[in-house]
Coordinates of C-alpha atoms and ligand atoms in Angstrom, one line a residue:
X23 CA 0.0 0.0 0.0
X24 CA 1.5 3.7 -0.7
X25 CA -0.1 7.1 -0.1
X26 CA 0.1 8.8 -3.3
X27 CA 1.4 12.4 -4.2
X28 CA 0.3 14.3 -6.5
X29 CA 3.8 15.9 -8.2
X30 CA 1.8 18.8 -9.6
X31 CA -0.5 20.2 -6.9
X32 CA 1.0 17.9 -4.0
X33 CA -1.6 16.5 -2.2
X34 CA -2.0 13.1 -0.7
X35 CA -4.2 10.3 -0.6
X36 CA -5.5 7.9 1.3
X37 CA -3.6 4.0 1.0
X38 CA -4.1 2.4 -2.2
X39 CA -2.9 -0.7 -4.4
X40 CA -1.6 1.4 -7.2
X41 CA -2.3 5.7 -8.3
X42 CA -5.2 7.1 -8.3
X43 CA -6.5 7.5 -12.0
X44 CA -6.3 11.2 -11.6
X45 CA -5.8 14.2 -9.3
X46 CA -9.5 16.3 -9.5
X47 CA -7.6 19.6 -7.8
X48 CA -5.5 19.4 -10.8
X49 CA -8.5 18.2 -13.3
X50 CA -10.8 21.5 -11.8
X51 CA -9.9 24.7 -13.8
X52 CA -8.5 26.5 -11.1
X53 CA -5.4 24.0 -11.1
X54 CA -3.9 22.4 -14.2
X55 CA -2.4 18.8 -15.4
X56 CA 1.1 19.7 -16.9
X57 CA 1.2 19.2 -20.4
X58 CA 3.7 16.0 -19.4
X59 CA 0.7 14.7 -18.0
X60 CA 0.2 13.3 -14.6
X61 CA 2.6 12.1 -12.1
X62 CA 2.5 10.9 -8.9
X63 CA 5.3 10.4 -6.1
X64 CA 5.2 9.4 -2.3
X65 CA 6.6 11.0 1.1
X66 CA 9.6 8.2 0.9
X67 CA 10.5 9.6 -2.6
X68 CA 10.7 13.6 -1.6
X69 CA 12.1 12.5 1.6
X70 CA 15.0 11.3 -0.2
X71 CA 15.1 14.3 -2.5
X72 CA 14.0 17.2 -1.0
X73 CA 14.5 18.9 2.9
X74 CA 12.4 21.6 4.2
X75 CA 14.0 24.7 5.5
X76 CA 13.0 27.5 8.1
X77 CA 13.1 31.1 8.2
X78 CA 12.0 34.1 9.7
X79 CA 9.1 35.7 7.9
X80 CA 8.0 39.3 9.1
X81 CA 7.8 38.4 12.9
X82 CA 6.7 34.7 12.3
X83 CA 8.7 31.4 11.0
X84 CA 8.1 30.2 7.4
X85 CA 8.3 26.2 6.7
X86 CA 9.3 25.5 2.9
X87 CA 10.6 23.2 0.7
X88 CA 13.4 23.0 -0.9
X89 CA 14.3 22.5 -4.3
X90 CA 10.7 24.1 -4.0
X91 CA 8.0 20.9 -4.3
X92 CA 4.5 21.2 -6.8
X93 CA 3.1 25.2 -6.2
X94 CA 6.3 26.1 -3.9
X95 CA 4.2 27.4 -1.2
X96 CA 5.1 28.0 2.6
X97 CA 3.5 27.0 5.6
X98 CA 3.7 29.3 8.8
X99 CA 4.3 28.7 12.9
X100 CA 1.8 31.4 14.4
X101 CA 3.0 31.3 18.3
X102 CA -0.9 30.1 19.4
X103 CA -0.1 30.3 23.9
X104 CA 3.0 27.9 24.5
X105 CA 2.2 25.9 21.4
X106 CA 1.6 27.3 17.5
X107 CA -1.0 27.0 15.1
X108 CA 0.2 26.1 11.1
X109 CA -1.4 28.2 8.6
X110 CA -1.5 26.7 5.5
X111 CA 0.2 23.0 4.9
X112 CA 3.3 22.0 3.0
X113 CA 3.8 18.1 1.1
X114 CA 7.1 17.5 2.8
X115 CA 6.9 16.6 6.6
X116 CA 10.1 14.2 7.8
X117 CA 12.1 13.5 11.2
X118 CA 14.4 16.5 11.4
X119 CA 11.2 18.9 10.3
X120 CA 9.0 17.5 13.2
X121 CA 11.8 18.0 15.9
X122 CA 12.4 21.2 14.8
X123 CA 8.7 22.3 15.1
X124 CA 8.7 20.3 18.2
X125 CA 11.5 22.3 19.5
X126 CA 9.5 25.4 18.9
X127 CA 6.6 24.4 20.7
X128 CA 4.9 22.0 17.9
X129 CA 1.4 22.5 16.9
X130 CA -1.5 22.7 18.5
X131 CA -3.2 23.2 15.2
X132 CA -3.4 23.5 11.3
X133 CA -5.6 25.7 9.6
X134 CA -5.7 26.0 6.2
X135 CA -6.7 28.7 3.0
X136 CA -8.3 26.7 0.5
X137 CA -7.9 22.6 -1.1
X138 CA -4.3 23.9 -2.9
X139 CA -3.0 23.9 0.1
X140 CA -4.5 20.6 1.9
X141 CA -1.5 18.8 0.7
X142 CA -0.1 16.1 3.5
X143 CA -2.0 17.8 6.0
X144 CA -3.3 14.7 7.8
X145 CA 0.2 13.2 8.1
X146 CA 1.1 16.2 10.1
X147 CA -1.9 16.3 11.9
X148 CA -1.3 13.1 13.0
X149 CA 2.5 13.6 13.9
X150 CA 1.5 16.3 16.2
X151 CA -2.0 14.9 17.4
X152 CA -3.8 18.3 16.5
X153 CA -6.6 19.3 14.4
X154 CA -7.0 20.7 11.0
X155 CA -9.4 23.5 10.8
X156 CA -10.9 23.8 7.1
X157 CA -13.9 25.5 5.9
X158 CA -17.2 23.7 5.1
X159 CA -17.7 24.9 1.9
X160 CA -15.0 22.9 0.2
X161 CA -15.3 19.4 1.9
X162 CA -15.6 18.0 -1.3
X163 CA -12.3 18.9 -2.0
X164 CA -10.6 16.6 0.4
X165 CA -8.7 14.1 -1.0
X166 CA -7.7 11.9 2.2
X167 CA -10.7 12.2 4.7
X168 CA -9.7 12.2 8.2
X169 CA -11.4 12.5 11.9
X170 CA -8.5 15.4 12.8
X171 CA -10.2 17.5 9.8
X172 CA -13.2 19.7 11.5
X173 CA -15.1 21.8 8.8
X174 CA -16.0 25.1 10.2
X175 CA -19.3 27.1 8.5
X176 CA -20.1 30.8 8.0
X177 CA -18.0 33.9 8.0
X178 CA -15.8 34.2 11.0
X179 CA -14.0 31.1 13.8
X180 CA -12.1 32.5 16.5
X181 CA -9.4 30.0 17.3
X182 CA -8.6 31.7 20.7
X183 CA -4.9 33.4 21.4
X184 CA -6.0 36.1 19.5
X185 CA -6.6 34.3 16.4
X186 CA -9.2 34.3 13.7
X187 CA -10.3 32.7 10.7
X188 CA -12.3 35.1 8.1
X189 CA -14.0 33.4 5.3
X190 CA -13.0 35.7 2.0
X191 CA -14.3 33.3 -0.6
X192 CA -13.2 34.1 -4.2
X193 CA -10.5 31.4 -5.3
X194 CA -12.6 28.9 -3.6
X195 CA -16.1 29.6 -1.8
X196 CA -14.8 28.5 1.7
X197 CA -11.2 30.5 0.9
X198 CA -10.3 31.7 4.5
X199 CA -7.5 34.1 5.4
X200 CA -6.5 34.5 9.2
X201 CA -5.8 37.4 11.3
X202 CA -3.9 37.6 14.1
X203 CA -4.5 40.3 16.9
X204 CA -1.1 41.0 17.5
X205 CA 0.4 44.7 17.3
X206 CA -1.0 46.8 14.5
X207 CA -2.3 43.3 13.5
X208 CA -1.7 40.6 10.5
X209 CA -3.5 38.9 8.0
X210 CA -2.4 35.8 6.5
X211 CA -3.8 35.4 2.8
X212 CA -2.8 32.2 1.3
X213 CA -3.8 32.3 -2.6
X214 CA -7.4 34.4 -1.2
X215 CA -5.8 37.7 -1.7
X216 CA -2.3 37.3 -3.5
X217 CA 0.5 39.3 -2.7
X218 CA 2.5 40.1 -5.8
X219 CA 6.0 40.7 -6.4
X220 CA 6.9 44.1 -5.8
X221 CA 4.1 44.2 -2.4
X222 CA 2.6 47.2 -4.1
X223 CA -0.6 45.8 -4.9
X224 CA -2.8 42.5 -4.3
X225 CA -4.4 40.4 -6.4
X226 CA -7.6 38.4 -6.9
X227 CA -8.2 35.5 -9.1
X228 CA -10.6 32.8 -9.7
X229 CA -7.6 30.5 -11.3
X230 CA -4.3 32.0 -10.9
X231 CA -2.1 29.5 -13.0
X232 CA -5.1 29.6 -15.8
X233 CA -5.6 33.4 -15.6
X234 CA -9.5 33.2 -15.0
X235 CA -10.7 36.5 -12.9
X236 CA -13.4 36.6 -10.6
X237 CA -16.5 38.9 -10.8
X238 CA -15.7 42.5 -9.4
X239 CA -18.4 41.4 -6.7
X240 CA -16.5 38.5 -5.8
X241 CA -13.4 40.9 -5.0
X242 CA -15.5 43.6 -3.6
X243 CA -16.6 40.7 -1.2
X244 CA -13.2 39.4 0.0
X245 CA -12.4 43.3 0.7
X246 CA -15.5 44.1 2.9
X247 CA -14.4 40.4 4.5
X248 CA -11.3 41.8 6.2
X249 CA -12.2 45.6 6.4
X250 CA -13.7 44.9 10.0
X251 CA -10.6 43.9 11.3
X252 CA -7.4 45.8 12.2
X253 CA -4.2 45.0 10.3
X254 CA -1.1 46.2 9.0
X255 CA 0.7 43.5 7.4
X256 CA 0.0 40.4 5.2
X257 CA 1.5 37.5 4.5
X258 CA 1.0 36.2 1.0
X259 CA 1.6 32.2 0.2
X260 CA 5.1 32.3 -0.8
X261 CA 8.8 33.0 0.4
X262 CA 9.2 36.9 0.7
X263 CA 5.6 37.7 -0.1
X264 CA 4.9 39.7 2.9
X265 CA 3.7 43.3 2.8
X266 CA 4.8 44.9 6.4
X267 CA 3.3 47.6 6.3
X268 CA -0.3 49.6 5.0
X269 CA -1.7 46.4 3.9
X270 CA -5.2 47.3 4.7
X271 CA -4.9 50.3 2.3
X272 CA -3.0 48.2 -0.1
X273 CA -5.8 45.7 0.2
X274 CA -9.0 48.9 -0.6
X275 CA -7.0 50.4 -3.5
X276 CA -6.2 47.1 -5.5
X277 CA -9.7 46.1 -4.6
X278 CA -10.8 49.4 -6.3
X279 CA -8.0 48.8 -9.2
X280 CA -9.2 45.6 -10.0
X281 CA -13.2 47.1 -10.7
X282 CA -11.9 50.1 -12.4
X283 CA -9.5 47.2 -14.8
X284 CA -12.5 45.4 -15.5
X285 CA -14.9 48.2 -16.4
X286 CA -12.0 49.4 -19.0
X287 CA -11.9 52.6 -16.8
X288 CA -8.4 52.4 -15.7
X289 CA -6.3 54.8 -17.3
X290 CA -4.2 52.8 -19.0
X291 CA -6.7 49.9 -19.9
X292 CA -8.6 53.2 -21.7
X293 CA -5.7 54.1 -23.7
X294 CA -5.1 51.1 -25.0
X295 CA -8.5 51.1 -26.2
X296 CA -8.6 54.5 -27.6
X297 CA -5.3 54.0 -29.4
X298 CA -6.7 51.1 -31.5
X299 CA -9.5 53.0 -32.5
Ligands
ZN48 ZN1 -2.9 17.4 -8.3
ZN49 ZN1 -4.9 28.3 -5.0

């Protein structure tokens, strides 16, 4: 029996004589199938080819994995009391990753964005005996059902320690971002609202490898989601994406960028227009 990895979106299933047929995250839109078609690996295999690494990221720890595994994101140690809570999941977990988290108080929870990053979630809930919190509205995204996995409804969980999850939708319906009450406040995004490159701006998109927007509503949504709570920074998915400072005004004005795009009335969307004309 093996646990099978997906190589392009890295998530795990449950025990099974040989691969699944198919990966549906990668099948659905949002995701993709490389054009090399599909390939699975296991937890043996990346153990032997891949180690994860930690670093500081704003005033919290990233988790990644390197050479960067599947979509390359990062998972986060949010101190939660004595103990921390990990938002968003990583494929890799292995001995000298678990002592390490151990030896910074290991994890009294997981809580997770949205199904790209499920990954091997219930192999590290299971190392650390905590649960995974995901949202209801994408249960049927779970690859590898497990009784650590509670599904949480509506808008807003408080998680206590000053920690909260916020439903945004968007990406996914159930895509949940959480803040954390700590100084002038943070909110961690995953792929709900995507920190780009030069932390300008944010982004919001329905499929982000596929290029498939969401409905201005949509965004306008996520935005109201977060405006009720206080916060400075935020943490994209990825290595270095991490706006410290005026998030929540970066957060209104790309909101109000990406409406003003897709009603042509950006300046420069309106040139472009006029120019061909
Ligand atoms: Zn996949
Ligand atoms: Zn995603």
């Amino acid at each position: 029996m093996e646990r099978f990895i997906c190589v392009a979106c890295g998530t795990q299933y449950p025990d099974s004589e040989a691969a699944p047929d198919a990966c549906p995250i990668c099948l659905d839109p949002r995701q993709y199938v490389p054009a090399s078609g599909q390939r699975w690996t296991t937890l043996a295999e990346l153990r032997a080819t891949s180690a994860n690494e930690f670093r500081e990221e704003g005033t919290l720890v990233g988790v990644g994995t390197a050479p960067g595994f599947a979509i390359g994101q990062r998972a986060l140690l949010v101190p939660f009391g004595e103990s921390n809570l990990m938002w968003d999941c990583i494929t890799l977990i292995d001995d000298a990753t678990a002592d390490e988290v151990e030896r910074r108080g290991g994890l009294a929870g997981i809580a997770i964005s949205h199904p790209h990053y499920y990954s091997c979630m219930v192999e590290w809930a299971h190392r650390f005996d905590c649960p995974i919190h995901l949202h209801a509205a994408d249960s049927e995204w779970v690859m590898r059902p497990d009784a650590a996995i509670r599904h949480w409804d509506g808008d807003v969980l408080e998680l206590g320690h000053g920690l909260t999850l916020v439903r945004g939708g968007g990406h996914f319906p159930g895509g949940a971002m959480l803040h954390r009450a700590e100084g002038a406040g943070e909110l961690l995004t995953g792929d709900i609202i995507q920190v780009i490159p030069d932390l300008s701006h944010v982004g919001f998109m329905w499929s982000y490898p596929n290029l498939v927007p969401l409905p201005e509503a949509e965004v306008q949504a996520i935005a109201a989601a977060v405006e009720p709570f206080e916060f400075d920074t935020i943490y994209g998915a990825w290595w270095a994406r991490v706006i410290a400072s005026g998030a929540k005004d970066v957060v209104r004005r790309s909101a109000e960028r990406y409406g003003l795009a897709l009603r042509g009335e950006l300046p420069g969307v309106r040139s472009t227009r006029a120019a061909r004309t």
